[in-house]
Amino acid sequence: METENHYENREVPQHQTEFQARLHEKEVRAGLTDEELASVPQQEKYNRIETLVGNTPKLEVPLVNGNMLIQSDETANPTENHYDRVYLHLLHELEKEGIIAPGDTLLETTSGSAGISFAWMSKKLGYKPVVFTPRFIPEPRRVELEHLAEVHYSDDEERYLQACADQMVAYLRANKEQVKTTGHKIWMPNHSQDPRTPSAFHSVADEVAKKYPDRQMDYFIGGVGNGS
């Protein structure tokens, strides 16, 4: 099936979705509205985002033989998924290494919630997010993605991950020189393959160990989407 490569920019409705309303409340609480961030140094932006990411509720589920399942509720993160931990860590590390800088265009593929987290985090930190995703993702996710980023869809349902990656590379090649004239660049963080990604989840284990210092952790079960 032929892959489409275009940008759909639907007019965002005047009313907020429930997700957008919840996210806005968190932004207000942490001083992360666009107006407040306009004059804030970059490190302070990270500091404010960090107040919202991680330290999520830990739910206790009693099991047989005195065992306990401790579940980390990652929906308590700003965009309501574990990828907020990933992009906060990944973008900060890339910045510190001088690989990216505010004003750059960042490209990412997604078939799920990672794109929403990526788009929100990128915008708050002063980047331009561009997302490549299969068209078959649920409509609510499309709405939230289009509210936060430039979105390109693929109609290839058989090889959708590769099709989205191909679109992303083609976009980079087509826009690299033009973006360079502005003093910025295009970069692909590639969260699913970057070795920095797994280290972002160390914080989950650290939080559990801190809350339960007297309990021995026998197993860690990570429900992290594509296996990041």
CSV table of C-alpha atoms in Angstrom, one decimal:
chain,number,residue,atom,x,y,z
A,1,MET,CA,0.0,0.0,0.0
A,2,GLU,CA,1.4,3.4,-0.9
A,3,THR,CA,2.4,5.5,2.0
A,4,GLU,CA,1.1,9.0,2.4
A,5,ASN,CA,3.4,11.8,3.6
A,6,HIS,CA,1.6,14.9,4.5
A,7,TYR,CA,0.7,17.1,7.4
A,8,GLU,CA,-2.8,17.4,8.6
A,9,ASN,CA,-3.5,20.5,10.6
A,10,ARG,CA,-7.1,20.4,11.7
A,11,GLU,CA,-8.5,23.4,13.5
A,12,VAL,CA,-8.4,22.8,17.2
A,13,PRO,CA,-11.8,23.2,18.8
A,14,GLN,CA,-12.3,26.1,21.1
A,15,HIS,CA,-13.2,23.9,24.0
A,16,GLN,CA,-10.7,21.7,25.7
A,17,THR,CA,-10.8,18.0,25.8
A,18,GLU,CA,-10.8,16.4,29.3
A,19,PHE,CA,-7.2,15.4,28.9
A,20,GLN,CA,-6.2,19.0,27.8
A,21,ALA,CA,-8.0,20.4,30.8
A,22,ARG,CA,-6.2,18.1,33.2
A,23,LEU,CA,-2.9,18.8,31.6
A,24,HIS,CA,-3.5,22.6,31.8
A,25,GLU,CA,-4.2,22.4,35.5
A,26,LYS,CA,-0.9,20.7,36.1
A,27,GLU,CA,0.9,23.3,34.0
A,28,VAL,CA,-0.7,26.1,36.0
A,29,ARG,CA,0.3,24.4,39.3
A,30,ALA,CA,3.9,24.0,38.2
A,31,GLY,CA,4.3,27.4,36.5
A,32,LEU,CA,4.5,25.7,33.0
A,33,THR,CA,2.1,27.8,31.0
A,34,ASP,CA,3.5,29.2,27.8
A,35,GLU,CA,3.3,32.8,29.2
A,36,GLU,CA,5.3,31.9,32.3
A,37,LEU,CA,7.9,29.9,30.4
A,38,ALA,CA,8.6,32.7,27.9
A,39,SER,CA,11.2,34.3,30.2
A,40,VAL,CA,12.4,31.3,32.2
A,41,PRO,CA,15.9,29.9,31.8
A,42,GLN,CA,16.2,26.4,30.3
A,43,GLN,CA,17.3,24.7,33.5
A,44,GLU,CA,14.4,26.2,35.4
A,45,LYS,CA,12.0,24.7,32.8
A,46,TYR,CA,13.5,21.3,33.6
A,47,ASN,CA,13.2,21.9,37.3
A,48,ARG,CA,9.5,22.8,37.0
A,49,ILE,CA,8.7,19.8,34.8
A,50,GLU,CA,10.5,17.6,37.3
A,51,THR,CA,8.0,18.6,40.0
A,52,LEU,CA,5.3,16.8,37.9
A,53,VAL,CA,7.2,13.8,36.6
A,54,GLY,CA,7.8,10.7,38.7
A,55,ASN,CA,7.1,10.1,42.4
A,56,THR,CA,3.9,8.5,41.2
A,57,PRO,CA,1.5,6.8,43.6
A,58,LYS,CA,2.5,3.2,44.5
A,59,LEU,CA,-0.5,0.9,44.8
A,60,GLU,CA,-0.3,-2.2,47.0
A,61,VAL,CA,-2.0,-5.4,45.9
A,62,PRO,CA,-1.8,-8.2,48.5
A,63,LEU,CA,-0.9,-11.7,47.1
A,64,VAL,CA,-0.7,-15.2,48.5
A,65,ASN,CA,1.9,-16.3,51.1
A,66,GLY,CA,2.4,-12.8,52.4
A,67,ASN,CA,3.7,-11.4,49.1
A,68,MET,CA,2.9,-7.9,47.8
A,69,LEU,CA,2.5,-6.5,44.3
A,70,ILE,CA,3.5,-2.9,44.3
A,71,GLN,CA,2.2,-1.1,41.2
A,72,SER,CA,3.5,2.3,40.1
A,73,ASP,CA,0.6,4.4,38.7
A,74,GLU,CA,2.3,6.1,35.8
A,75,THR,CA,-1.0,7.8,34.8
A,76,ALA,CA,-0.1,10.4,37.5
A,77,ASN,CA,2.6,11.9,35.2
A,78,PRO,CA,1.7,15.1,33.2
A,79,THR,CA,0.6,13.4,30.0
A,80,GLU,CA,-0.6,10.3,32.0
A,81,ASN,CA,2.0,7.8,30.8
A,82,HIS,CA,5.4,6.5,31.6
A,83,TYR,CA,7.0,8.2,28.6
A,84,ASP,CA,7.2,11.5,30.5
A,85,ARG,CA,10.0,9.9,32.5
A,86,VAL,CA,11.7,9.0,29.2
A,87,TYR,CA,11.6,12.3,27.4
A,88,LEU,CA,12.5,14.4,30.4
A,89,HIS,CA,15.6,12.3,30.8
A,90,LEU,CA,16.4,11.8,27.2
A,91,LEU,CA,16.0,15.5,26.1
A,92,HIS,CA,18.0,16.7,29.1
A,93,GLU,CA,20.9,14.4,28.3
A,94,LEU,CA,20.9,15.3,24.7
A,95,GLU,CA,21.0,19.0,25.6
A,96,LYS,CA,23.8,18.5,28.1
A,97,GLU,CA,25.9,16.7,25.5
A,98,GLY,CA,25.3,19.5,23.0
A,99,ILE,CA,23.5,17.4,20.5
A,100,ILE,CA,20.3,19.5,20.5
A,101,ALA,CA,19.4,23.0,21.6
A,102,PRO,CA,16.1,24.9,22.1
A,103,GLY,CA,14.8,26.0,18.7
A,104,ASP,CA,15.7,22.8,17.0
A,105,THR,CA,13.1,20.6,15.2
A,106,LEU,CA,12.7,17.2,16.8
A,107,LEU,CA,11.3,14.2,14.9
A,108,GLU,CA,9.8,11.1,16.5
A,109,THR,CA,7.7,8.1,15.4
A,110,THR,CA,5.0,6.6,17.6
A,111,SER,CA,2.1,4.1,17.4
A,112,GLY,CA,0.9,5.0,20.9
A,113,SER,CA,1.2,7.4,23.8
A,114,ALA,CA,4.9,8.2,23.4
A,115,GLY,CA,4.1,10.8,20.8
A,116,ILE,CA,1.9,12.8,23.1
A,117,SER,CA,4.5,12.9,25.8
A,118,PHE,CA,7.2,13.7,23.3
A,119,ALA,CA,5.2,16.6,21.7
A,120,TRP,CA,4.3,18.1,25.1
A,121,MET,CA,7.8,17.9,26.6
A,122,SER,CA,9.4,19.2,23.4
A,123,LYS,CA,7.1,22.2,23.2
A,124,LYS,CA,7.6,23.1,26.9
A,125,LEU,CA,11.4,23.0,26.4
A,126,GLY,CA,11.4,25.2,23.4
A,127,TYR,CA,11.6,22.7,20.5
A,128,LYS,CA,9.4,22.1,17.5
A,129,PRO,CA,8.0,18.6,17.6
A,130,VAL,CA,7.1,16.7,14.5
A,131,VAL,CA,5.4,13.3,14.9
A,132,PHE,CA,5.0,10.4,12.4
A,133,THR,CA,2.3,7.9,13.2
A,134,PRO,CA,0.0,5.3,11.6
A,135,ARG,CA,-3.4,6.6,10.6
A,136,PHE,CA,-5.1,3.8,12.4
A,137,ILE,CA,-4.3,5.1,15.9
A,138,PRO,CA,-7.4,5.8,18.0
A,139,GLU,CA,-9.1,9.2,17.2
A,140,PRO,CA,-8.6,10.5,20.8
A,141,ARG,CA,-4.8,10.1,20.3
A,142,ARG,CA,-5.0,11.9,16.9
A,143,VAL,CA,-6.8,14.8,18.5
A,144,GLU,CA,-4.2,15.2,21.3
A,145,LEU,CA,-1.3,14.8,18.9
A,146,GLU,CA,-2.6,17.4,16.5
A,147,HIS,CA,-3.1,19.8,19.4
A,148,LEU,CA,0.5,19.6,20.3
A,149,ALA,CA,2.6,18.9,17.2
A,150,GLU,CA,2.9,18.8,13.5
A,151,VAL,CA,1.6,15.3,12.6
A,152,HIS,CA,2.3,13.1,9.5
A,153,TYR,CA,0.2,9.9,9.0
A,154,SER,CA,1.0,6.7,7.2
A,155,ASP,CA,-1.7,4.5,5.6
A,156,ASP,CA,0.6,1.5,5.4
A,157,GLU,CA,-1.0,-0.9,7.9
A,158,GLU,CA,1.3,-3.9,7.1
A,159,ARG,CA,4.7,-2.2,7.7
A,160,TYR,CA,3.5,0.8,9.7
A,161,LEU,CA,6.5,1.2,11.9
A,162,GLN,CA,9.0,1.1,9.0
A,163,ALA,CA,6.7,3.3,6.9
A,164,CYS,CA,6.7,5.9,9.6
A,165,ALA,CA,10.5,5.7,10.0
A,166,ASP,CA,10.8,6.1,6.3
A,167,GLN,CA,8.6,9.2,6.3
A,168,MET,CA,10.7,10.7,9.2
A,169,VAL,CA,14.0,10.2,7.4
A,170,ALA,CA,12.5,11.7,4.2
A,171,TYR,CA,11.3,14.7,6.1
A,172,LEU,CA,14.7,15.2,7.7
A,173,ARG,CA,16.5,15.0,4.3
A,174,ALA,CA,13.9,17.4,2.7
A,175,ASN,CA,14.1,20.0,5.4
A,176,LYS,CA,17.6,19.8,6.9
A,177,GLU,CA,19.2,22.5,4.8
A,178,GLN,CA,16.3,24.9,5.1
A,179,VAL,CA,16.3,24.6,8.9
A,180,LYS,CA,20.1,25.0,9.0
A,181,THR,CA,19.7,28.5,7.5
A,182,THR,CA,17.8,29.5,10.7
A,183,GLY,CA,20.7,28.5,12.9
A,184,HIS,CA,19.0,25.4,14.1
A,185,LYS,CA,18.9,21.7,13.1
A,186,ILE,CA,16.7,18.7,12.9
A,187,TRP,CA,17.3,15.7,15.1
A,188,MET,CA,15.6,12.3,15.7
A,189,PRO,CA,15.8,11.4,19.4
A,190,ASN,CA,14.6,7.8,18.6
A,191,HIS,CA,13.5,6.9,22.1
A,192,SER,CA,12.9,3.2,21.3
A,193,GLN,CA,16.5,2.6,20.5
A,194,ASP,CA,18.5,5.2,22.5
A,195,PRO,CA,20.4,3.5,25.3
A,196,ARG,CA,19.5,6.5,27.6
A,197,THR,CA,15.8,5.4,27.5
A,198,PRO,CA,16.0,2.3,29.8
A,199,SER,CA,18.0,4.4,32.4
A,200,ALA,CA,15.0,6.7,32.7
A,201,PHE,CA,13.0,3.9,34.4
A,202,HIS,CA,15.6,3.4,37.1
A,203,SER,CA,13.6,6.1,39.0
A,204,VAL,CA,10.7,3.8,39.3
A,205,ALA,CA,12.7,1.2,41.2
A,206,ASP,CA,14.4,3.9,43.2
A,207,GLU,CA,11.0,5.3,44.3
A,208,VAL,CA,9.8,1.8,45.4
A,209,ALA,CA,13.0,1.1,47.3
A,210,LYS,CA,12.8,4.4,49.1
A,211,LYS,CA,9.2,3.9,50.1
A,212,TYR,CA,9.7,0.3,51.2
A,213,PRO,CA,13.2,0.1,52.6
A,214,ASP,CA,12.5,-3.0,54.6
A,215,ARG,CA,11.0,-5.1,51.8
A,216,GLN,CA,13.1,-7.2,49.5
A,217,MET,CA,12.2,-6.7,45.8
A,218,ASP,CA,12.2,-10.1,44.1
A,219,TYR,CA,10.9,-9.2,40.7
A,220,PHE,CA,10.4,-6.2,38.5
A,221,ILE,CA,7.7,-6.3,35.8
A,222,GLY,CA,7.9,-3.5,33.3
A,223,GLY,CA,4.9,-2.7,31.2
A,224,VAL,CA,6.7,-0.2,28.9
A,225,GLY,CA,5.0,-0.4,25.5
A,226,ASN,CA,7.4,-1.5,22.8
A,227,GLY,CA,10.0,-2.7,25.2
A,228,SER,CA,11.9,0.5,25.8
